[in-house]
Amino acid sequence: MRVYIPVSGVWLLGLLMGLGSRTTAQDRPPHFEFGHIREQDGLSSRKVYSLLHDREGFLWVGTNNGLNRYDGTHFVKFRHQRNNPNSLLNNQVYALSEDKRGRIWAAHENGVSYYDRTTGRFEHITTFGNQPLGICKNVRCDRAGNIWFTSRNRGLFGYTTNTRALHNYTADATDSTGGIRTLPNGLVEDPDQPGLWMAEVHGLRYFDTVKKQFTTYRNNSGHSPVLTPNDVSALAIDGNRLLIADHTDHSIVIYDLRRRRILKRIRPASPQDRADFFGSAIFVDRQHNLWVSTWGGKSFHIDSRTDRVTPLGHAQSEPNALGSDLITSGWQQSDGTIWLGTVNGLAYTNPERALYDVYDLGALFPALTDERGIMSFAEDPDGSWWLGTSIRGLLHYVPATNRLEVYGLPGKTAQYPWGSPVIGLDQWADELLVGTATGIYRFSKRTHHFKAIELPPAARSVSLMTFRLIGDQYWVFGTSKQAFGYDLARQQWKIYPIRSASADPQFLVRQTLLDRQGDLWLDIHPEGFARFSAQKKEFIVTDTHQADYEITLNFLTEDRDGSFLMATGMHGLVTYDPVRCRDSVRIENEVMTLSQCTAAQIDRLGNTWVADLNLFSVITTGGKQVHNFRLPLNEYTTGYSTYLFPMRNGHLLSAQKGHLVEFKTENLRSAHLPEPVLLNRIALNDTTLLLHGPTSPIRLKSDDNSFMIEFSTLSPSANQQYRYKLEGYDGWKESGTQTNAVYTKLPGGEYVFRVFAVGGDLRSRETTLAIHVDTAIYNTRWFQALLVGVILAFLYSLYRYRLQQSARLHHFQIQMTRLERDKAEIQYHNLINHLNPHFLFNSLTSLNSLILTRPKDASLFLRKLSVIYRYILQNKDSELVSLQAELTFAQNYIDLQTTRFGEGLHISISVTPDSLTRRIVPVTLQNLLENAIKHNIVSDDCPLAILIYTETDRLFVQNSLQRKSFVETSNKHGLNSLKSLYHYLSPREVTVDETATEFTVSVPLL
């Protein structure tokens, strides 16, 4: 007897005990896990209108707040700038297209514009015939390379790219609609004919781009079945099929363009969904599945094989759901990833390479989620699954039909109204062996009846913990130092001792393991491992080593090397070598997110899967990589244990309380080459250079030799790795998931930046960029050669200068020596002159005469003579004295000579007061006066007149010229010596001026 379990109704539990019940559903709908990219990730606005994948590999995203170029990591944003006519025309970007020249066309609120990569500027078309275009929500480049766009107010426009001519095409004059209400996503090109299909609120239209004619339901001479007055809201092309969102008929019409017939109409099953089926966008993936959104705020997936229409949810409680109620555009990558533009950012999924499928058993059997959930698993040859639960009995689930049957176990209690927890579950013949803590049952898959297997007396008081089927022998272990083996064919029990020295009352066999050699191992708490000896018919403890992790050991399995893998609650994954009896914590734990884990399994590819609750770590073969991820299930509960079970198809099945998750282990390994690496930008100190695919070498100035290069692949894979180098500067570098390379203070030269992506064992092709950095002028060869020349010339000039200076110094030293000699000679001559015996003899003779005739005058004469000689001796080493001192001294000399010559000598002095502080060579006046007296006749009859005066910083000594015919003691060098002495002291020379009546000597005052 089978009955259906309602969502509620606990009063039926007693009725269902021991009876099988079935919950049914339609075929299981597809399950999609979406990733999301939103404003916090760099998108300029969460409201996305359009998507375009350009020829260079970038994804362009039109939003209600600007245009974005996306390389998989970085966004480049283009926005309207009020004072920049070459910026984006308008921040509302409704549609995108690329022409054959690589220009990006965008449709806006007030016209269309295109972005020219070569100039980095936007050009705009906003008027036609001096009238504004108005709102444009479609733009498309046809096969000929011409641009077509629609204006809500003015109809269809064609732009010929070669001639830059713009034409406007209106519908048939008899059509009152004027063809002006083309909706977004309502303009597509016919794949075979030169024409365009347009979705209008008054029916589908076809425009012949050669004849420049419209065809509507009004002039449908070809009787096309799709040209009707029905309201058409969106279009798409799938090969040679035209997909039409027929709002009037509430369906998606599949129309064969070549055979010109409707293939089918697809409608939602729900009446409410059908009533709201007003399509706003249709996207077709390469499996011909449809992704449809409606103006009513609903999104659907339509399976191409079954035409099943599945709503796509966007509940906030499901972070991996679509995340929006409206799809606006779509695009599919070469690796199968589907990108969808929504009103809540970008969403992406890859149904072809999904890592797992989720089976929501809790939706079929809500009571399943109120305890620990599913604990054991057995896979039926027919593809169905048998599941043991903690308190909800035995389940039978058919994945193909999403059907669930529930069977309560015998021996119900108040604690376990569905029977004891099903710990062990194995298949033998057409029966299931169901192991619980208190008993073992044989369950007939044909009759769905349980039959208890009577336990031996020694096992009846044992709490059974683990079960193992080997051939026809069913092994049972628990809180006993005895193992129990049941021969299913003979229906007999055998008991085998476990040779343990432990006296711990909590002795327990927790896990069993059948290794690849066929040996049966036990994990014993608290001793370690024991192996079954077939000869001795007993279990022998092989390792009594105790470690902290053994207290929390949760699961035991064997890896490809024959080592035991233990999932522990303290140290993550631990490895045990049964040969050397050594254990070690796996080094992958350093990058695993799990230090506590409840399950571990090796998949058929050799990868190690570790799980705890909804957290998973996958260690690839050889420990090359560790993938960490979280399932979007049971986010708000921890009251369950996670299990991992191997499946016949090589997949792994994880029990997640009310869910089952089937991991497609083969999809963990990349089946496709990583996408080519896109070079996005070069960021310099004060500017950024936008890169566009294959480009000519980038030329940088010498002071721009520090920069950052941004790169990425347009792939949602979080495990993408990159390697790069700057050829000519460094070697290959591992950047991990980092998507930029920084270089500082590069010397000038030619470089090539190379980068590629690595996914598993596969790598993308290299992307390169040639970079030229100008060499700083001081680093150029010609500048260095010039600098060397200048330095050599400077050194040579310095050498010549030093030689000249040395020569001049030597000459100066010679001159100084000579001048010093001349000075000494002059001083010597002065002294000789001053001490001239003739002058002394004359003075003494005059003194003698005075003594005899005028004794008092003689005494005065003698004092003055002594003053003269005292002054001479005092200043014999002085270079200069003041003119005042020299005049005072000279007055004594004048007095002596006046006493001597009487009226024969007339000396007068006229010196300005300001010249008295000037300086003069000592005894200069005496020499000049003595020279005048010596060379001229002095007598009463012919008196000698001498005038001493100053004028213009010079001292003049002038005497009347009355030469003697013979001069005693004259060496002819007096004046010459004086000239030499003054030449040594001053650049101003001593001058001599002689006329017929006067002799004048001019001495500079210093």
mmCIF file with all atom_site columns, C-alpha atoms in Angstrom, residues 354-502:
data_model
loop_
_atom_site.group_PDB
_atom_site.id
_atom_site.type_symbol
_atom_site.label_atom_id
_atom_site.label_alt_id
_atom_site.label_comp_id
_atom_site.label_asym_id
_atom_site.label_entity_id
_atom_site.label_seq_id
_atom_site.pdbx_PDB_ins_code
_atom_site.Cartn_x
_atom_site.Cartn_y
_atom_site.Cartn_z
_atom_site.occupancy
_atom_site.B_iso_or_equiv
_atom_site.pdbx_formal_charge
_atom_site.auth_seq_id
_atom_site.auth_comp_id
_atom_site.auth_asym_id
_atom_site.auth_atom_id
_atom_site.pdbx_PDB_model_num
ATOM 1   C CA . ALA A 1 354 ? 28.133 22.878  -13.497 1.00 0.00 ? 354 ALA A CA 1
ATOM 2   C CA . LEU A 1 355 ? 30.062 21.279  -10.674 1.00 0.00 ? 355 LEU A CA 1
ATOM 3   C CA . TYR A 1 356 ? 26.977 19.878  -8.988  1.00 0.00 ? 356 TYR A CA 1
ATOM 4   C CA . ASP A 1 357 ? 23.239 19.269  -9.138  1.00 0.00 ? 357 ASP A CA 1
ATOM 5   C CA . VAL A 1 358 ? 21.052 19.829  -6.103  1.00 0.00 ? 358 VAL A CA 1
ATOM 6   C CA . TYR A 1 359 ? 18.125 17.538  -5.260  1.00 0.00 ? 359 TYR A CA 1
ATOM 7   C CA . ASP A 1 360 ? 15.745 19.234  -2.863  1.00 0.00 ? 360 ASP A CA 1
ATOM 8   C CA . LEU A 1 361 ? 14.210 16.309  -1.007  1.00 0.00 ? 361 LEU A CA 1
ATOM 9   C CA . GLY A 1 362 ? 13.020 18.667  1.694   1.00 0.00 ? 362 GLY A CA 1
ATOM 10  C CA . ALA A 1 363 ? 10.578 20.179  -0.788  1.00 0.00 ? 363 ALA A CA 1
ATOM 11  C CA . LEU A 1 364 ? 9.073  16.707  -1.347  1.00 0.00 ? 364 LEU A CA 1
ATOM 12  C CA . PHE A 1 365 ? 9.263  15.620  2.300   1.00 0.00 ? 365 PHE A CA 1
ATOM 13  C CA . PRO A 1 366 ? 9.453  18.667  4.624   1.00 0.00 ? 366 PRO A CA 1
ATOM 14  C CA . ALA A 1 367 ? 9.717  16.514  7.768   1.00 0.00 ? 367 ALA A CA 1
ATOM 15  C CA . LEU A 1 368 ? 13.119 15.352  6.539   1.00 0.00 ? 368 LEU A CA 1
ATOM 16  C CA . THR A 1 369 ? 14.727 18.650  7.543   1.00 0.00 ? 369 THR A CA 1
ATOM 17  C CA . ASP A 1 370 ? 13.870 18.527  11.249  1.00 0.00 ? 370 ASP A CA 1
ATOM 18  C CA . GLU A 1 371 ? 16.794 16.363  12.361  1.00 0.00 ? 371 GLU A CA 1
ATOM 19  C CA . ARG A 1 372 ? 20.234 15.242  11.177  1.00 0.00 ? 372 ARG A CA 1
ATOM 20  C CA . GLY A 1 373 ? 18.827 14.246  7.820   1.00 0.00 ? 373 GLY A CA 1
ATOM 21  C CA . ILE A 1 374 ? 20.331 11.617  5.501   1.00 0.00 ? 374 ILE A CA 1
ATOM 22  C CA . MET A 1 375 ? 23.051 9.371   6.980   1.00 0.00 ? 375 MET A CA 1
ATOM 23  C CA . SER A 1 376 ? 23.560 6.429   4.593   1.00 0.00 ? 376 SER A CA 1
ATOM 24  C CA . PHE A 1 377 ? 23.292 5.694   0.867   1.00 0.00 ? 377 PHE A CA 1
ATOM 25  C CA . ALA A 1 378 ? 22.996 2.796   -1.544  1.00 0.00 ? 378 ALA A CA 1
ATOM 26  C CA . GLU A 1 379 ? 22.638 3.154   -5.315  1.00 0.00 ? 379 GLU A CA 1
ATOM 27  C CA . ASP A 1 380 ? 20.230 0.841   -7.098  1.00 0.00 ? 380 ASP A CA 1
ATOM 28  C CA . PRO A 1 381 ? 21.215 -0.628  -10.495 1.00 0.00 ? 381 PRO A CA 1
ATOM 29  C CA . ASP A 1 382 ? 18.146 1.083   -12.006 1.00 0.00 ? 382 ASP A CA 1
ATOM 30  C CA . GLY A 1 383 ? 19.610 4.505   -11.141 1.00 0.00 ? 383 GLY A CA 1
ATOM 31  C CA . SER A 1 384 ? 17.433 5.187   -8.126  1.00 0.00 ? 384 SER A CA 1
ATOM 32  C CA . TRP A 1 385 ? 18.825 5.902   -4.677  1.00 0.00 ? 385 TRP A CA 1
ATOM 33  C CA . TRP A 1 386 ? 18.152 4.332   -1.280  1.00 0.00 ? 386 TRP A CA 1
ATOM 34  C CA . LEU A 1 387 ? 18.726 6.666   1.607   1.00 0.00 ? 387 LEU A CA 1
ATOM 35  C CA . GLY A 1 388 ? 18.915 6.060   5.350   1.00 0.00 ? 388 GLY A CA 1
ATOM 36  C CA . THR A 1 389 ? 17.843 8.915   7.602   1.00 0.00 ? 389 THR A CA 1
ATOM 37  C CA . SER A 1 390 ? 18.309 9.827   11.250  1.00 0.00 ? 390 SER A CA 1
ATOM 38  C CA . ILE A 1 391 ? 14.642 9.728   12.299  1.00 0.00 ? 391 ILE A CA 1
ATOM 39  C CA . ARG A 1 392 ? 12.603 9.523   9.087   1.00 0.00 ? 392 ARG A CA 1
ATOM 40  C CA . GLY A 1 393 ? 13.112 5.909   8.101   1.00 0.00 ? 393 GLY A CA 1
ATOM 41  C CA . LEU A 1 394 ? 14.205 4.591   4.708   1.00 0.00 ? 394 LEU A CA 1
ATOM 42  C CA . LEU A 1 395 ? 13.817 6.697   1.565   1.00 0.00 ? 395 LEU A CA 1
ATOM 43  C CA . HIS A 1 396 ? 13.728 5.681   -2.079  1.00 0.00 ? 396 HIS A CA 1
ATOM 44  C CA . TYR A 1 397 ? 14.397 8.546   -4.491  1.00 0.00 ? 397 TYR A CA 1
ATOM 45  C CA . VAL A 1 398 ? 14.258 8.437   -8.304  1.00 0.00 ? 398 VAL A CA 1
ATOM 46  C CA . PRO A 1 399 ? 16.310 11.416  -9.638  1.00 0.00 ? 399 PRO A CA 1
ATOM 47  C CA . ALA A 1 400 ? 15.033 11.080  -13.193 1.00 0.00 ? 400 ALA A CA 1
ATOM 48  C CA . THR A 1 401 ? 11.441 11.697  -12.158 1.00 0.00 ? 401 THR A CA 1
ATOM 49  C CA . ASN A 1 402 ? 12.007 13.564  -8.883  1.00 0.00 ? 402 ASN A CA 1
ATOM 50  C CA . ARG A 1 403 ? 9.905  10.929  -7.073  1.00 0.00 ? 403 ARG A CA 1
ATOM 51  C CA . LEU A 1 404 ? 10.360 10.070  -3.406  1.00 0.00 ? 404 LEU A CA 1
ATOM 52  C CA . GLU A 1 405 ? 9.055  7.085   -1.436  1.00 0.00 ? 405 GLU A CA 1
ATOM 53  C CA . VAL A 1 406 ? 9.275  6.867   2.357   1.00 0.00 ? 406 VAL A CA 1
ATOM 54  C CA . TYR A 1 407 ? 9.307  3.629   4.424   1.00 0.00 ? 407 TYR A CA 1
ATOM 55  C CA . GLY A 1 408 ? 9.132  3.492   8.195   1.00 0.00 ? 408 GLY A CA 1
ATOM 56  C CA . LEU A 1 409 ? 11.239 0.861   9.972   1.00 0.00 ? 409 LEU A CA 1
ATOM 57  C CA . PRO A 1 410 ? 9.905  -1.654  12.493  1.00 0.00 ? 410 PRO A CA 1
ATOM 58  C CA . GLY A 1 411 ? 10.424 -1.004  16.176  1.00 0.00 ? 411 GLY A CA 1
ATOM 59  C CA . LYS A 1 412 ? 9.098  2.497   16.445  1.00 0.00 ? 412 LYS A CA 1
ATOM 60  C CA . THR A 1 413 ? 9.521  4.407   19.713  1.00 0.00 ? 413 THR A CA 1
ATOM 61  C CA . ALA A 1 414 ? 8.463  7.767   20.993  1.00 0.00 ? 414 ALA A CA 1
ATOM 62  C CA . GLN A 1 415 ? 11.943 9.052   20.227  1.00 0.00 ? 415 GLN A CA 1
ATOM 63  C CA . TYR A 1 416 ? 12.050 7.412   16.794  1.00 0.00 ? 416 TYR A CA 1
ATOM 64  C CA . PRO A 1 417 ? 8.509  7.296   15.376  1.00 0.00 ? 417 PRO A CA 1
ATOM 65  C CA . TRP A 1 418 ? 9.871  6.099   12.012  1.00 0.00 ? 418 TRP A CA 1
ATOM 66  C CA . GLY A 1 419 ? 12.239 3.548   13.530  1.00 0.00 ? 419 GLY A CA 1
ATOM 67  C CA . SER A 1 420 ? 15.858 3.725   14.587  1.00 0.00 ? 420 SER A CA 1
ATOM 68  C CA . PRO A 1 421 ? 18.397 5.804   12.597  1.00 0.00 ? 421 PRO A CA 1
ATOM 69  C CA . VAL A 1 422 ? 19.599 3.943   9.495   1.00 0.00 ? 422 VAL A CA 1
ATOM 70  C CA . ILE A 1 423 ? 23.367 3.830   9.999   1.00 0.00 ? 423 ILE A CA 1
ATOM 71  C CA . GLY A 1 424 ? 24.268 1.137   7.472   1.00 0.00 ? 424 GLY A CA 1
ATOM 72  C CA . LEU A 1 425 ? 22.767 0.556   4.030   1.00 0.00 ? 425 LEU A CA 1
ATOM 73  C CA . ASP A 1 426 ? 24.006 -2.117  1.581   1.00 0.00 ? 426 ASP A CA 1
ATOM 74  C CA . GLN A 1 427 ? 22.557 -4.033  -1.353  1.00 0.00 ? 427 GLN A CA 1
ATOM 75  C CA . TRP A 1 428 ? 22.601 -7.802  -1.553  1.00 0.00 ? 428 TRP A CA 1
ATOM 76  C CA . ALA A 1 429 ? 20.763 -9.494  -4.412  1.00 0.00 ? 429 ALA A CA 1
ATOM 77  C CA . ASP A 1 430 ? 17.340 -7.847  -4.608  1.00 0.00 ? 430 ASP A CA 1
ATOM 78  C CA . GLU A 1 431 ? 17.397 -6.858  -0.957  1.00 0.00 ? 431 GLU A CA 1
ATOM 79  C CA . LEU A 1 432 ? 18.704 -4.010  1.126   1.00 0.00 ? 432 LEU A CA 1
ATOM 80  C CA . LEU A 1 433 ? 20.605 -4.644  4.334   1.00 0.00 ? 433 LEU A CA 1
ATOM 81  C CA . VAL A 1 434 ? 19.544 -1.954  6.773   1.00 0.00 ? 434 VAL A CA 1
ATOM 82  C CA . GLY A 1 435 ? 21.709 -1.519  9.857   1.00 0.00 ? 435 GLY A CA 1
ATOM 83  C CA . THR A 1 436 ? 20.610 0.398   12.951  1.00 0.00 ? 436 THR A CA 1
ATOM 84  C CA . ALA A 1 437 ? 22.003 0.819   16.436  1.00 0.00 ? 437 ALA A CA 1
ATOM 85  C CA . THR A 1 438 ? 19.710 -1.866  17.828  1.00 0.00 ? 438 THR A CA 1
ATOM 86  C CA . GLY A 1 439 ? 19.092 -4.242  14.938  1.00 0.00 ? 439 GLY A CA 1
ATOM 87  C CA . ILE A 1 440 ? 19.598 -5.330  11.326  1.00 0.00 ? 440 ILE A CA 1
ATOM 88  C CA . TYR A 1 441 ? 16.877 -5.737  8.702   1.00 0.00 ? 441 TYR A CA 1
ATOM 89  C CA . ARG A 1 442 ? 16.535 -7.239  5.265   1.00 0.00 ? 442 ARG A CA 1
ATOM 90  C CA . PHE A 1 443 ? 14.352 -5.034  3.097   1.00 0.00 ? 443 PHE A CA 1
ATOM 91  C CA . SER A 1 444 ? 12.756 -6.460  -0.024  1.00 0.00 ? 444 SER A CA 1
ATOM 92  C CA . LYS A 1 445 ? 12.861 -3.913  -2.850  1.00 0.00 ? 445 LYS A CA 1
ATOM 93  C CA . ARG A 1 446 ? 10.069 -5.847  -4.534  1.00 0.00 ? 446 ARG A CA 1
ATOM 94  C CA . THR A 1 447 ? 7.603  -6.207  -1.645  1.00 0.00 ? 447 THR A CA 1
ATOM 95  C CA . HIS A 1 448 ? 8.894  -3.270  0.418   1.00 0.00 ? 448 HIS A CA 1
ATOM 96  C CA . HIS A 1 449 ? 8.772  -5.385  3.599   1.00 0.00 ? 449 HIS A CA 1
ATOM 97  C CA . PHE A 1 450 ? 11.317 -5.414  6.413   1.00 0.00 ? 450 PHE A CA 1
ATOM 98  C CA . LYS A 1 451 ? 12.534 -8.671  7.952   1.00 0.00 ? 451 LYS A CA 1
ATOM 99  C CA . ALA A 1 452 ? 14.684 -8.570  11.071  1.00 0.00 ? 452 ALA A CA 1
ATOM 100 C CA . ILE A 1 453 ? 17.913 -10.568 11.227  1.00 0.00 ? 453 ILE A CA 1
ATOM 101 C CA . GLU A 1 454 ? 18.165 -12.100 14.689  1.00 0.00 ? 454 GLU A CA 1
ATOM 102 C CA . LEU A 1 455 ? 21.349 -11.008 16.417  1.00 0.00 ? 455 LEU A CA 1
ATOM 103 C CA . PRO A 1 456 ? 23.534 -13.485 18.309  1.00 0.00 ? 456 PRO A CA 1
ATOM 104 C CA . PRO A 1 457 ? 23.212 -13.263 22.108  1.00 0.00 ? 457 PRO A CA 1
ATOM 105 C CA . ALA A 1 458 ? 26.609 -11.571 22.456  1.00 0.00 ? 458 ALA A CA 1
ATOM 106 C CA . ALA A 1 459 ? 25.477 -8.726  20.182  1.00 0.00 ? 459 ALA A CA 1
ATOM 107 C CA . ARG A 1 460 ? 22.089 -8.035  21.693  1.00 0.00 ? 460 ARG A CA 1
ATOM 108 C CA . SER A 1 461 ? 23.465 -5.743  24.388  1.00 0.00 ? 461 SER A CA 1
ATOM 109 C CA . VAL A 1 462 ? 25.920 -4.048  22.031  1.00 0.00 ? 462 VAL A CA 1
ATOM 110 C CA . SER A 1 463 ? 25.268 -0.626  20.518  1.00 0.00 ? 463 SER A CA 1
ATOM 111 C CA . LEU A 1 464 ? 25.917 -1.247  16.810  1.00 0.00 ? 464 LEU A CA 1
ATOM 112 C CA . MET A 1 465 ? 27.899 1.511   15.106  1.00 0.00 ? 465 MET A CA 1
ATOM 113 C CA . THR A 1 466 ? 29.305 0.388   11.747  1.00 0.00 ? 466 THR A CA 1
ATOM 114 C CA . PHE A 1 467 ? 28.494 -2.188  9.078   1.00 0.00 ? 467 PHE A CA 1
ATOM 115 C CA . ARG A 1 468 ? 30.395 -3.638  6.145   1.00 0.00 ? 468 ARG A CA 1
ATOM 116 C CA . LEU A 1 469 ? 29.254 -6.064  3.373   1.00 0.00 ? 469 LEU A CA 1
ATOM 117 C CA . ILE A 1 470 ? 32.069 -8.141  1.871   1.00 0.00 ? 470 ILE A CA 1
ATOM 118 C CA . GLY A 1 471 ? 30.793 -10.760 -0.531  1.00 0.00 ? 471 GLY A CA 1
ATOM 119 C CA . ASP A 1 472 ? 28.154 -12.752 1.346   1.00 0.00 ? 472 ASP A CA 1
ATOM 120 C CA . GLN A 1 473 ? 29.576 -11.791 4.733   1.00 0.00 ? 473 GLN A CA 1
ATOM 121 C CA . TYR A 1 474 ? 27.895 -8.919  6.548   1.00 0.00 ? 474 TYR A CA 1
ATOM 122 C CA . TRP A 1 475 ? 30.173 -7.498  9.253   1.00 0.00 ? 475 TRP A CA 1
ATOM 123 C CA . VAL A 1 476 ? 28.763 -5.733  12.298  1.00 0.00 ? 476 VAL A CA 1
ATOM 124 C CA . PHE A 1 477 ? 30.781 -3.745  14.871  1.00 0.00 ? 477 PHE A CA 1
ATOM 125 C CA . GLY A 1 478 ? 29.993 -1.602  17.880  1.00 0.00 ? 478 GLY A CA 1
ATOM 126 C CA . THR A 1 479 ? 30.780 -1.155  21.555  1.00 0.00 ? 479 THR A CA 1
ATOM 127 C CA . SER A 1 480 ? 32.244 -4.650  21.938  1.00 0.00 ? 480 SER A CA 1
ATOM 128 C CA . LYS A 1 481 ? 35.639 -6.336  21.662  1.00 0.00 ? 481 LYS A CA 1
ATOM 129 C CA . GLN A 1 482 ? 33.983 -8.840  19.399  1.00 0.00 ? 482 GLN A CA 1
ATOM 130 C CA . ALA A 1 483 ? 33.175 -8.543  15.706  1.00 0.00 ? 483 ALA A CA 1
ATOM 131 C CA . PHE A 1 484 ? 30.096 -10.234 14.326  1.00 0.00 ? 484 PHE A CA 1
ATOM 132 C CA . GLY A 1 485 ? 29.982 -11.711 10.860  1.00 0.00 ? 485 GLY A CA 1
ATOM 133 C CA . TYR A 1 486 ? 26.690 -12.871 9.302   1.00 0.00 ? 486 TYR A CA 1
ATOM 134 C CA . ASP A 1 487 ? 26.770 -15.327 6.390   1.00 0.00 ? 487 ASP A CA 1
ATOM 135 C CA . LEU A 1 488 ? 23.853 -14.174 4.286   1.00 0.00 ? 488 LEU A CA 1
ATOM 136 C CA . ALA A 1 489 ? 23.714 -17.336 2.214   1.00 0.00 ? 489 ALA A CA 1
ATOM 137 C CA . ARG A 1 490 ? 23.785 -19.706 5.212   1.00 0.00 ? 490 ARG A CA 1
ATOM 138 C CA . GLN A 1 491 ? 22.094 -17.270 7.567   1.00 0.00 ? 491 GLN A CA 1
ATOM 139 C CA . GLN A 1 492 ? 24.633 -18.003 10.291  1.00 0.00 ? 492 GLN A CA 1
ATOM 140 C CA . TRP A 1 493 ? 26.598 -15.758 12.674  1.00 0.00 ? 493 TRP A CA 1
ATOM 141 C CA . LYS A 1 494 ? 30.271 -16.021 13.488  1.00 0.00 ? 494 LYS A CA 1
ATOM 142 C CA . ILE A 1 495 ? 32.081 -14.153 16.229  1.00 0.00 ? 495 ILE A CA 1
ATOM 143 C CA . TYR A 1 496 ? 35.656 -12.906 15.918  1.00 0.00 ? 496 TYR A CA 1
ATOM 144 C CA . PRO A 1 497 ? 37.671 -11.501 18.822  1.00 0.00 ? 497 PRO A CA 1
ATOM 145 C CA . ILE A 1 498 ? 39.346 -8.094  18.711  1.00 0.00 ? 498 ILE A CA 1
ATOM 146 C CA . ARG A 1 499 ? 42.669 -8.529  20.530  1.00 0.00 ? 499 ARG A CA 1
ATOM 147 C CA . SER A 1 500 ? 42.701 -5.258  22.426  1.00 0.00 ? 500 SER A CA 1
ATOM 148 C CA . ALA A 1 501 ? 44.405 -4.547  25.721  1.00 0.00 ? 501 ALA A CA 1
ATOM 149 C CA . SER A 1 502 ? 42.269 -1.490  26.362  1.00 0.00 ? 502 SER A CA 1
#
